[in-house]
GROMACS .gro file of C-alpha atoms in nm:
model
  307
    1MET     CA    1  11.467  20.042   2.118
    2ASN     CA    2  11.090  20.084   2.325
    3ASN     CA    3  10.731  20.095   2.229
    4LYS     CA    4  10.536  20.377   2.327
    5TYR     CA    5  10.147  20.446   2.412
    6VAL     CA    6   9.999  20.795   2.528
    7PHE     CA    7   9.672  20.824   2.623
    8THR     CA    8   9.521  21.146   2.746
    9VAL     CA    9   9.222  21.114   3.013
   10THR     CA   10   8.846  21.219   2.937
   11ARG     CA   11   8.551  21.254   3.111
   12ASP     CA   12   8.406  20.941   3.037
   13ASP     CA   13   8.673  20.792   3.245
   14GLU     CA   14   8.774  20.981   3.500
   15LYS     CA   15   8.799  20.794   3.837
   16LYS     CA   16   8.855  20.456   3.684
   17ARG     CA   17   9.154  20.298   3.837
   18LEU     CA   18   9.449  20.265   3.616
   19ASP     CA   19   9.466  19.960   3.577
   20VAL     CA   20   9.173  19.900   3.438
   21PHE     CA   21   9.211  20.170   3.180
   22LEU     CA   22   9.502  20.046   3.067
   23ALA     CA   23   9.371  19.714   3.004
   24ASP     CA   24   9.088  19.847   2.828
   25LYS     CA   25   9.267  20.025   2.582
   26LEU     CA   26   9.584  19.818   2.600
   27GLN     CA   27   9.334  19.477   2.557
   28ASP     CA   28   9.619  19.287   2.778
   29SER     CA   29   9.628  19.107   3.091
   30ARG     CA   30   9.560  19.300   3.400
   31SER     CA   31   9.762  19.174   3.627
   32PHE     CA   32  10.064  19.247   3.367
   33LEU     CA   33   9.963  19.571   3.347
   34LYS     CA   34   9.939  19.581   3.677
   35LYS     CA   35  10.348  19.423   3.744
   36SER     CA   36  10.426  19.724   3.449
   37ILE     CA   37  10.301  20.008   3.656
   38VAL     CA   38  10.498  19.913   3.942
   39GLU     CA   39  10.824  19.824   3.815
   40GLY     CA   40  10.810  20.218   3.657
   41TRP     CA   41  10.698  20.136   3.299
   42VAL     CA   42  10.400  20.357   3.339
   43LYS     CA   43  10.379  20.734   3.442
   44VAL     CA   44  10.117  20.950   3.489
   45ASN     CA   45  10.154  21.358   3.450
   46GLY     CA   46  10.534  21.246   3.451
   47SER     CA   47  10.497  21.022   3.779
   48VAL     CA   48  10.475  20.613   3.883
   49VAL     CA   49  10.175  20.634   4.069
   50LYS     CA   50  10.010  20.321   4.146
   51PRO     CA   51   9.799  20.050   4.009
   52ASN     CA   52   9.467  20.169   4.169
   53TYR     CA   53   9.588  20.554   4.116
   54LYS     CA   54   9.231  20.730   3.997
   55LEU     CA   55   9.255  20.926   3.711
   56ARG     CA   56   9.147  21.264   3.670
   57GLN     CA   57   9.053  21.471   3.364
   58GLU     CA   58   9.336  21.554   3.111
   59ASP     CA   59   9.594  21.323   3.234
   60GLN     CA   60   9.849  21.229   3.054
   61ILE     CA   61   9.950  20.845   3.113
   62ILE     CA   62  10.279  20.735   2.936
   63VAL     CA   63  10.344  20.378   2.864
   64THR     CA   64  10.657  20.234   2.792
   65VAL     CA   65  10.714  19.851   2.674
   66PRO     CA   66  11.066  19.707   2.620
   67GLN     CA   67  11.125  19.616   2.321
   68VAL     CA   68  11.272  19.264   2.455
   69LEU     CA   69  10.948  19.202   2.615
   70GLN     CA   70  10.730  19.203   2.313
   71PRO     CA   71  10.697  18.902   2.151
   72SER     CA   72  10.752  18.862   1.762
   73ILE     CA   73  10.478  18.858   1.530
   74ASP     CA   74  10.545  18.665   1.254
   75PRO     CA   75  10.439  18.726   0.876
   76GLU     CA   76  10.180  18.414   0.801
   77ASN     CA   77  10.000  18.291   0.455
   78ILE     CA   78   9.668  18.341   0.577
   79PRO     CA   79   9.412  18.434   0.283
   80LEU     CA   80   9.228  18.787   0.348
   81ASP     CA   81   8.923  18.820   0.164
   82ILE     CA   82   9.040  19.187   0.067
   83ILE     CA   83   8.714  19.422  -0.103
   84PHE     CA   84   8.958  19.724  -0.206
   85GLU     CA   85   9.297  19.853  -0.152
   86ASP     CA   86   9.475  20.149  -0.234
   87ARG     CA   87   9.794  20.317  -0.103
   88ASP     CA   88   9.626  20.457   0.213
   89ILE     CA   89   9.381  20.144   0.338
   90ILE     CA   90   9.275  19.808   0.250
   91VAL     CA   91   8.935  19.709   0.327
   92ILE     CA   92   8.885  19.324   0.428
   93ASN     CA   93   8.581  19.090   0.444
   94LYS     CA   94   8.683  18.940   0.813
   95PRO     CA   95   8.587  18.553   0.818
   96ARG     CA   96   8.386  18.458   1.143
   97GLY     CA   97   8.663  18.273   1.363
   98LEU     CA   98   8.976  18.509   1.308
   99VAL     CA   99   9.094  18.727   1.562
  100VAL     CA  100   9.186  19.068   1.435
  101TYR     CA  101   9.500  19.142   1.628
  102PRO     CA  102   9.775  18.932   1.915
  103ALA     CA  103   9.684  18.916   2.238
  104PRO     CA  104   9.910  18.739   2.554
  105GLY     CA  105   9.852  18.377   2.450
  106ASN     CA  106   9.731  18.431   2.105
  107TYR     CA  107  10.051  18.560   1.861
  108SER     CA  108   9.945  18.388   1.524
  109GLY     CA  109   9.674  18.279   1.319
  110THR     CA  110   9.520  18.659   1.310
  111LEU     CA  111   9.442  18.971   1.092
  112ILE     CA  112   9.798  19.147   1.127
  113ASN     CA  113   9.974  18.814   1.075
  114ALA     CA  114   9.781  18.788   0.771
  115LEU     CA  115   9.879  19.164   0.662
  116LEU     CA  116  10.223  19.150   0.704
  117ASN     CA  117  10.237  18.896   0.497
  118HIS     CA  118  10.050  19.108   0.224
  119THR     CA  119  10.221  19.404   0.284
  120LYS     CA  120  10.477  19.583   0.477
  121ASP     CA  121  10.328  19.920   0.401
  122LEU     CA  122  10.094  19.915   0.739
  123SER     CA  123  10.041  20.226   0.991
  124THR     CA  124  10.206  20.240   1.341
  125HIS     CA  125  10.024  20.490   1.515
  126GLY     CA  126   9.834  20.211   1.680
  127GLY     CA  127  10.187  20.058   1.817
  128THR     CA  128  10.356  19.785   1.719
  129MET     CA  129  10.120  19.539   1.822
  130ARG     CA  130   9.843  19.635   1.663
  131PRO     CA  131   9.997  19.758   1.275
  132GLY     CA  132   9.708  19.921   1.103
  133ILE     CA  133   9.422  19.829   1.295
  134VAL     CA  134   9.165  20.124   1.322
  135HIS     CA  135   8.854  19.957   1.465
  136ARG     CA  136   8.804  19.598   1.549
  137LEU     CA  137   8.529  19.308   1.538
  138ASP     CA  138   8.551  19.018   1.752
  139LYS     CA  139   8.689  18.698   1.682
  140TYR     CA  140   8.337  18.552   1.637
  141THR     CA  141   8.158  18.894   1.388
  142SER     CA  142   8.242  18.811   1.043
  143GLY     CA  143   8.237  19.134   0.761
  144VAL     CA  144   8.380  19.456   0.679
  145ILE     CA  145   8.670  19.595   0.828
  146VAL     CA  146   8.927  19.882   0.688
  147VAL     CA  147   9.274  19.906   0.749
  148ALA     CA  148   9.483  20.206   0.768
  149LYS     CA  149   9.886  20.140   0.579
  150ASN     CA  150  10.009  20.425   0.665
  151ASP     CA  151   9.981  20.686   0.958
  152ILE     CA  152   9.754  20.955   0.793
  153ALA     CA  153   9.524  20.735   0.679
  154HIS     CA  154   9.514  20.652   1.047
  155ILE     CA  155   9.482  20.929   1.226
  156ASN     CA  156   9.190  21.032   1.002
  157LEU     CA  157   8.963  20.726   1.011
  158SER     CA  158   9.062  20.747   1.417
  159LYS     CA  159   8.920  21.140   1.381
  160GLN     CA  160   8.609  21.002   1.167
  161LEU     CA  161   8.522  20.748   1.402
  162LYS     CA  162   8.518  20.952   1.732
  163ASN     CA  163   8.346  21.217   1.584
  164ARG     CA  164   8.059  20.946   1.486
  165GLU     CA  165   8.084  20.981   1.104
  166VAL     CA  166   8.170  20.691   0.989
  167LYS     CA  167   7.881  20.414   0.899
  168LYS     CA  168   7.826  20.094   1.064
  169VAL     CA  169   7.571  19.825   0.978
  170TYR     CA  170   7.534  19.475   1.046
  171GLN     CA  171   7.310  19.215   0.979
  172THR     CA  172   7.207  18.965   1.294
  173LEU     CA  173   6.975  18.672   1.413
  174VAL     CA  174   6.835  18.672   1.739
  175TRP     CA  175   6.666  18.473   1.978
  176GLY     CA  176   6.217  18.572   2.056
  177LYS     CA  177   6.011  18.739   1.771
  178VAL     CA  178   6.093  19.105   1.823
  179GLN     CA  179   5.772  19.333   1.836
  180GLU     CA  180   5.887  19.666   1.700
  181ASP     CA  181   5.942  19.725   1.325
  182ARG     CA  182   6.257  19.953   1.457
  183ALA     CA  183   6.368  20.101   1.770
  184THR     CA  184   6.677  20.243   1.956
  185ILE     CA  185   6.844  20.140   2.225
  186ASN     CA  186   7.034  20.380   2.381
  187ALA     CA  187   7.199  20.230   2.697
  188PRO     CA  188   7.528  20.311   2.848
  189ILE     CA  189   7.698  20.037   2.805
  190GLY     CA  190   8.074  19.953   3.136
  191ARG     CA  191   8.276  19.657   3.195
  192HIS     CA  192   8.095  19.391   3.416
  193PRO     CA  193   8.177  19.412   3.791
  194ILE     CA  194   8.241  19.067   3.804
  195LYS     CA  195   8.296  18.912   3.496
  196ARG     CA  196   8.597  19.123   3.378
  197LYS     CA  197   8.533  18.983   3.025
  198GLU     CA  198   8.207  19.093   2.971
  199MET     CA  199   8.039  19.402   2.924
  200VAL     CA  200   7.674  19.497   3.104
  201VAL     CA  201   7.426  19.780   3.040
  202THR     CA  202   7.530  19.990   3.385
  203THR     CA  203   7.583  20.342   3.487
  204LYS     CA  204   7.864  20.280   3.679
  205ASN     CA  205   8.172  20.353   3.536
  206SER     CA  206   7.976  20.338   3.172
  207LYS     CA  207   7.950  20.561   2.849
  208GLU     CA  208   7.708  20.625   2.621
  209ALA     CA  209   7.561  20.347   2.376
  210ILE     CA  210   7.342  20.349   2.129
  211THR     CA  211   7.215  20.122   1.878
  212HIS     CA  212   6.926  20.157   1.594
  213PHE     CA  213   6.748  19.857   1.461
  214LYS     CA  214   6.533  19.723   1.241
  215VAL     CA  215   6.363  19.399   1.153
  216LEU     CA  216   6.439  19.201   0.798
  217GLU     CA  217   6.238  18.883   0.854
  218ARG     CA  218   6.019  18.731   1.130
  219PHE     CA  219   6.018  18.362   1.219
  220ASP     CA  220   5.837  18.149   1.522
  221GLU     CA  221   6.163  18.126   1.740
  222PHE     CA  222   6.371  18.402   1.577
  223THR     CA  223   6.430  18.765   1.428
  224PHE     CA  224   6.649  18.802   1.143
  225LEU     CA  225   6.774  19.233   1.177
  226GLU     CA  226   6.989  19.526   1.095
  227VAL     CA  227   7.157  19.733   1.281
  228ALA     CA  228   7.305  20.024   1.304
  229ILE     CA  229   7.562  20.168   1.580
  230GLU     CA  230   7.615  20.550   1.657
  231THR     CA  231   7.900  20.448   1.930
  232GLY     CA  232   8.156  20.175   1.905
  233ARG     CA  233   8.139  20.052   2.238
  234THR     CA  234   8.284  19.668   2.347
  235HIS     CA  235   8.075  19.375   2.214
  236GLN     CA  236   7.775  19.665   2.160
  237ILE     CA  237   7.496  19.488   1.991
  238ARG     CA  238   7.539  19.124   2.131
  239VAL     CA  239   7.501  19.363   2.511
  240HIS     CA  240   7.218  19.552   2.357
  241MET     CA  241   7.057  19.287   2.214
  242LYS     CA  242   7.060  19.047   2.549
  243PHE     CA  243   6.957  19.411   2.751
  244ILE     CA  244   6.625  19.353   2.508
  245GLY     CA  245   6.572  19.001   2.625
  246HIS     CA  246   6.653  18.932   2.262
  247PRO     CA  247   7.014  18.759   2.286
  248ILE     CA  248   7.235  18.699   1.946
  249VAL     CA  249   7.195  18.303   1.779
  250GLY     CA  250   7.496  18.178   1.936
  251ASP     CA  251   7.693  18.378   2.134
  252PRO     CA  252   7.916  18.216   2.311
  253ILE     CA  253   7.913  18.507   2.635
  254TYR     CA  254   7.532  18.683   2.594
  255SER     CA  255   7.339  18.350   2.549
  256ARG     CA  256   7.279  18.038   2.729
  257LYS     CA  257   7.075  17.858   2.453
  258LYS     CA  258   7.153  17.562   2.300
  259VAL     CA  259   7.140  17.633   1.916
  260PRO     CA  260   6.973  17.421   1.669
  261PHE     CA  261   7.198  17.490   1.381
  262GLU     CA  262   7.569  17.484   1.210
  263ILE     CA  263   7.718  17.784   1.345
  264ASP     CA  264   8.085  17.891   1.533
  265GLY     CA  265   8.030  18.135   1.722
  266GLN     CA  266   7.751  18.466   1.698
  267ALA     CA  267   7.551  18.511   1.392
  268LEU     CA  268   7.663  18.879   1.424
  269HIS     CA  269   7.788  18.978   1.054
  270ALA     CA  270   7.961  19.330   0.967
  271TYR     CA  271   7.769  19.439   0.673
  272LYS     CA  272   7.802  19.725   0.604
  273LEU     CA  273   8.133  20.013   0.641
  274GLY     CA  274   8.111  20.349   0.518
  275PHE     CA  275   8.353  20.656   0.550
  276ARG     CA  276   8.544  20.932   0.359
  277HIS     CA  277   8.877  20.799   0.214
  278PRO     CA  278   9.132  20.993   0.443
  279SER     CA  279   9.332  21.103   0.115
  280ASN     CA  280   9.030  21.286  -0.088
  281ASN     CA  281   8.732  21.314   0.140
  282GLN     CA  282   8.494  21.141  -0.100
  283TYR     CA  283   8.257  20.880   0.058
  284MET     CA  284   8.311  20.569   0.015
  285GLU     CA  285   8.064  20.287   0.104
  286PHE     CA  286   8.135  19.908   0.132
  287GLU     CA  287   7.961  19.566   0.190
  288ALA     CA  288   8.004  19.227   0.224
  289PRO     CA  289   7.767  18.895   0.146
  290LEU     CA  290   7.670  18.711   0.461
  291PRO     CA  291   7.877  18.431   0.557
  292ASP     CA  292   7.735  18.067   0.407
  293ASP     CA  293   7.660  17.959   0.762
  294MET     CA  294   7.407  18.258   0.866
  295SER     CA  295   7.282  18.226   0.464
  296LEU     CA  296   7.200  17.840   0.471
  297ILE     CA  297   7.008  17.894   0.881
  298LEU     CA  298   6.785  18.178   0.688
  299ASN     CA  299   6.755  17.948   0.428
  300ILE     CA  300   6.605  17.657   0.697
  301LEU     CA  301   6.409  17.907   0.859
  302ARG     CA  302   6.310  18.085   0.504
  303ASN     CA  303   6.205  17.682   0.394
  304ARG     CA  304   6.021  17.583   0.771
  305LYS     CA  305   5.832  17.930   0.732
  306ASN     CA  306   5.673  17.890   0.392
  307LYS     CA  307   5.570  17.518   0.458
   0.00000   0.00000   0.00000
C-alpha cells in the first residue's frame, strides 16, 4: 500500500523549484526528494519532471511514497498535558523540547508517538507520518496545540487556519528594551538562500508575514512581550524579532547572545489558541500557563528591577 500526498500550487509558490517546494511542504530532506522525483514517485499534472522544474499556478503535484520505504511510528508512553479532549479534537500543552512529528533521523520521542499511545483516533488527512497534526510548534517552543481526531475536524481546522480565523497568541522574552508599547511587523518571510534550515525576511520567494506585539514588562536588558500572529510562517516570530533587533532569548538559530539563565531553547510560549469547534462551530479559547523556566527567569528579572 502506498501513501499519497496531493498539492495544488498557489500563486505564492509559483516559480519555486519542485524539490524546494516539496522539502518545505513535507519537511523532508531535499536530497531524498530529489531522488524520489528522479525515480518517478512525484508527478506534476500527471507527468514525471525534473527536480528543478519551476512550478506554475494550479499545477497539481502528486507524491506517492511506497509503504515499504516508510519507517514505522510506534506508540510510546510519553506523558501528555491534555487541556481538552472530545471525539473531534485534543488540545495539548506541549512542553519545550518535544518534537511535534517524526522526520528523517528522528522517528521516536515525538508528540505523534505520545498521541498514538493515547488514542487510535487520529486524522489521516495530513498523511501517515503526521496523523492528527493540523499545525505545529517548533521543538523548543512550548504551549497550546490542537490535534484533529478525524479527517472532517482536520479539514475544518485547516480551513480556519488558511482563512486566518484562528487566534494565536504567544508570550516571549526578547533581548533589549523595546521602545514601542505596541506595533505591527509586516515583513515577508522566505527560506534563507544559503542556510536552508533558516528563514529570513526577504522579498524573494517569500510569503506575507504579519506579527503584532505589545509590551507586557520592560527590564534593563530584556522585554517581555505578548505576540499575536495573523500568518503562520515557519519561525515567524523568531525571524521577525531578530529583524527588528530584538531576538528571542535562548534562540539557538536567530540569536548568538549568551543566555545568563537556565533555559533549553528559545523563551517562546504559545500562550493562547482560539478557534471554532469543527462540529458545532462554537468559538473556543484555550490557555497554557508559562513553563517553569520562563516564570523563574521573569521572577529573577522582577526581583532585580525592584531592588
